[in-house]
CSV table of C-alpha atoms in Angstrom, one decimal:
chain,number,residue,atom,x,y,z
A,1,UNK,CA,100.6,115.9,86.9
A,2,UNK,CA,97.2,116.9,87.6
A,3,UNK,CA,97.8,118.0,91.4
A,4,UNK,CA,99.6,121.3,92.5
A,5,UNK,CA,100.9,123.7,94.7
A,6,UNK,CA,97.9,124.7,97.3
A,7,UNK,CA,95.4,122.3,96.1
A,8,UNK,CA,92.9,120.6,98.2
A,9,UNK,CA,93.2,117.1,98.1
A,10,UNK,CA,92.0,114.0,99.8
A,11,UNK,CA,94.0,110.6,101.0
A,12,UNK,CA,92.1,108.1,99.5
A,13,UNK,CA,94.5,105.1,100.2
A,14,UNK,CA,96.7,104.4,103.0
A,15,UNK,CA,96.7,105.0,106.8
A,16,UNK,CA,96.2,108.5,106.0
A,17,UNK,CA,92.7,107.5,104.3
A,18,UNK,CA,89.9,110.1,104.7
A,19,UNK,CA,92.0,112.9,105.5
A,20,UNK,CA,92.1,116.5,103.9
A,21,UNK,CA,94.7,118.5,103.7
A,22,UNK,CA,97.1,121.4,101.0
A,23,UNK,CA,99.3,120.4,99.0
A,24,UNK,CA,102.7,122.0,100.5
A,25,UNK,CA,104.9,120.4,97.8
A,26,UNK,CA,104.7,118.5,94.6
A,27,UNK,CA,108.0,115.9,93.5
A,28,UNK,CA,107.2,115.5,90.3
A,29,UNK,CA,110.6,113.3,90.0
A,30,UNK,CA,109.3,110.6,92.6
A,31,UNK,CA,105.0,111.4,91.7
A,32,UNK,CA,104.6,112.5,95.1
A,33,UNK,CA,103.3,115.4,97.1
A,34,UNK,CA,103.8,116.5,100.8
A,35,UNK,CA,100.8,117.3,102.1
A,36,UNK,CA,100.3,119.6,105.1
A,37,UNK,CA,99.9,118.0,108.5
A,38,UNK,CA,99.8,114.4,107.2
A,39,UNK,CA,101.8,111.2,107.2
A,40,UNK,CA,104.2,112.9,109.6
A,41,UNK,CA,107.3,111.0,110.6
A,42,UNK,CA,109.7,111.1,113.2
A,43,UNK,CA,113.4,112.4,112.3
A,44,UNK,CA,116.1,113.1,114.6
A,45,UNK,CA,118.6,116.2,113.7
A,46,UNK,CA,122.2,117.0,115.3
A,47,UNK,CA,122.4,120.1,117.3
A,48,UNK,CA,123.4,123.3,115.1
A,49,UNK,CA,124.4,125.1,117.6
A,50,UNK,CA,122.3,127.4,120.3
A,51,UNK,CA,119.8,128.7,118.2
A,52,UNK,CA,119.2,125.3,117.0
A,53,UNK,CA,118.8,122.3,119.4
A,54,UNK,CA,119.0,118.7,118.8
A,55,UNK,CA,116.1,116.1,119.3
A,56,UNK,CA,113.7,114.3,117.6
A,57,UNK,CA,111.4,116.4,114.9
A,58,UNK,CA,107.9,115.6,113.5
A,59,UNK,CA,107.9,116.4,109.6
A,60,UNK,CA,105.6,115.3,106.6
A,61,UNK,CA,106.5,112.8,104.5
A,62,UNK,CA,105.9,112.8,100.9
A,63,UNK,CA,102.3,110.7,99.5
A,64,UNK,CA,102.3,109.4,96.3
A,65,UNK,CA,99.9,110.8,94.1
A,66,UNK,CA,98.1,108.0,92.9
A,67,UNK,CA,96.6,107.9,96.8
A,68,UNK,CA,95.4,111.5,96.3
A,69,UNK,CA,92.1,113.2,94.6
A,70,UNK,CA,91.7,116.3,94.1
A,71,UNK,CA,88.5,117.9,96.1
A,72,UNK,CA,86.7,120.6,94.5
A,73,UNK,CA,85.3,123.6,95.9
A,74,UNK,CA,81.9,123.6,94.3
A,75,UNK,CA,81.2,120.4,94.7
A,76,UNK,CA,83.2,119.6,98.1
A,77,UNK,CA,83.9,116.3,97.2
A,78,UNK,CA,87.3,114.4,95.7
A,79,UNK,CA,86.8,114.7,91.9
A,80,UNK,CA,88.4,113.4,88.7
A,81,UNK,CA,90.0,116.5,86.5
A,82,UNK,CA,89.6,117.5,83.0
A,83,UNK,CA,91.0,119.5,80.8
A,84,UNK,CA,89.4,122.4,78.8
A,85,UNK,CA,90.6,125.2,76.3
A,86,UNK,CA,88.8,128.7,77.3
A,87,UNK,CA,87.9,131.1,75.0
A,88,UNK,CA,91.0,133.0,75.9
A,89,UNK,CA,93.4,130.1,74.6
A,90,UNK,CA,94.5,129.0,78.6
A,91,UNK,CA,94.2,125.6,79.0
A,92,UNK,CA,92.5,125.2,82.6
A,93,UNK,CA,92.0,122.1,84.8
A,94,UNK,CA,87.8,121.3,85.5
A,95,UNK,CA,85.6,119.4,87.5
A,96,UNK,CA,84.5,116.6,85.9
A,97,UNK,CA,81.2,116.0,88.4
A,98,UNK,CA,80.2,120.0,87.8
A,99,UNK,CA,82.6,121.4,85.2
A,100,UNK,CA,83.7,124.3,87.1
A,101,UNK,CA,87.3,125.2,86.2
A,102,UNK,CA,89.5,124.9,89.6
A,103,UNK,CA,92.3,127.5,88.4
């Protein structure tokens, strides 16, 4: 998977479309990633006692991540990624508009 933890990443299909936002989570099981502050749904939770209270509860849903680029720093625009050896043996992930590694 080519997106991870703490990435920047745009929504480029869906109602969501446009949007920027981290990556909170990846699922690498279902190809999805939650995203912070986007495609938030509405789920209702059972009182857990005082501390906790019962009622309805915005959360993020997951995105799959064929709707998500990931947006480079350099270039500050959603980009396609490489991959490239460094002299140092450590594969890294690049930019494939500027070549700057985004690891």
């Amino acid at each position: 998977m080519n997106i991870r933890k703490n990435d920047s990443v745009m929504v480029i299909a869906g109602r969501e479309r446009g949007k920027t936002g981290k990556v909170l989570r990846v699922i690498p099981d279902k190809s999805a990633a939650i995203i912070e502050r986007m495609n938030l749904v509405k789920r209702h939770s059972r009182a857990r006692g005082p501390q906790q209270p019962g009622g309805i509860v915005e959360k993020e849903a997951s995105i799959h991540i064929s709707n998500l680029m990931v947006m480079c720093d350099k270039c500050n625009a959603p980009v396609r990624l490489g991959k490239k050896i460094l002299p140092d043996g450590e594969k890294a992930r690049i930019c494939r508009r500027c070549g700057e590694p985004l690891d």
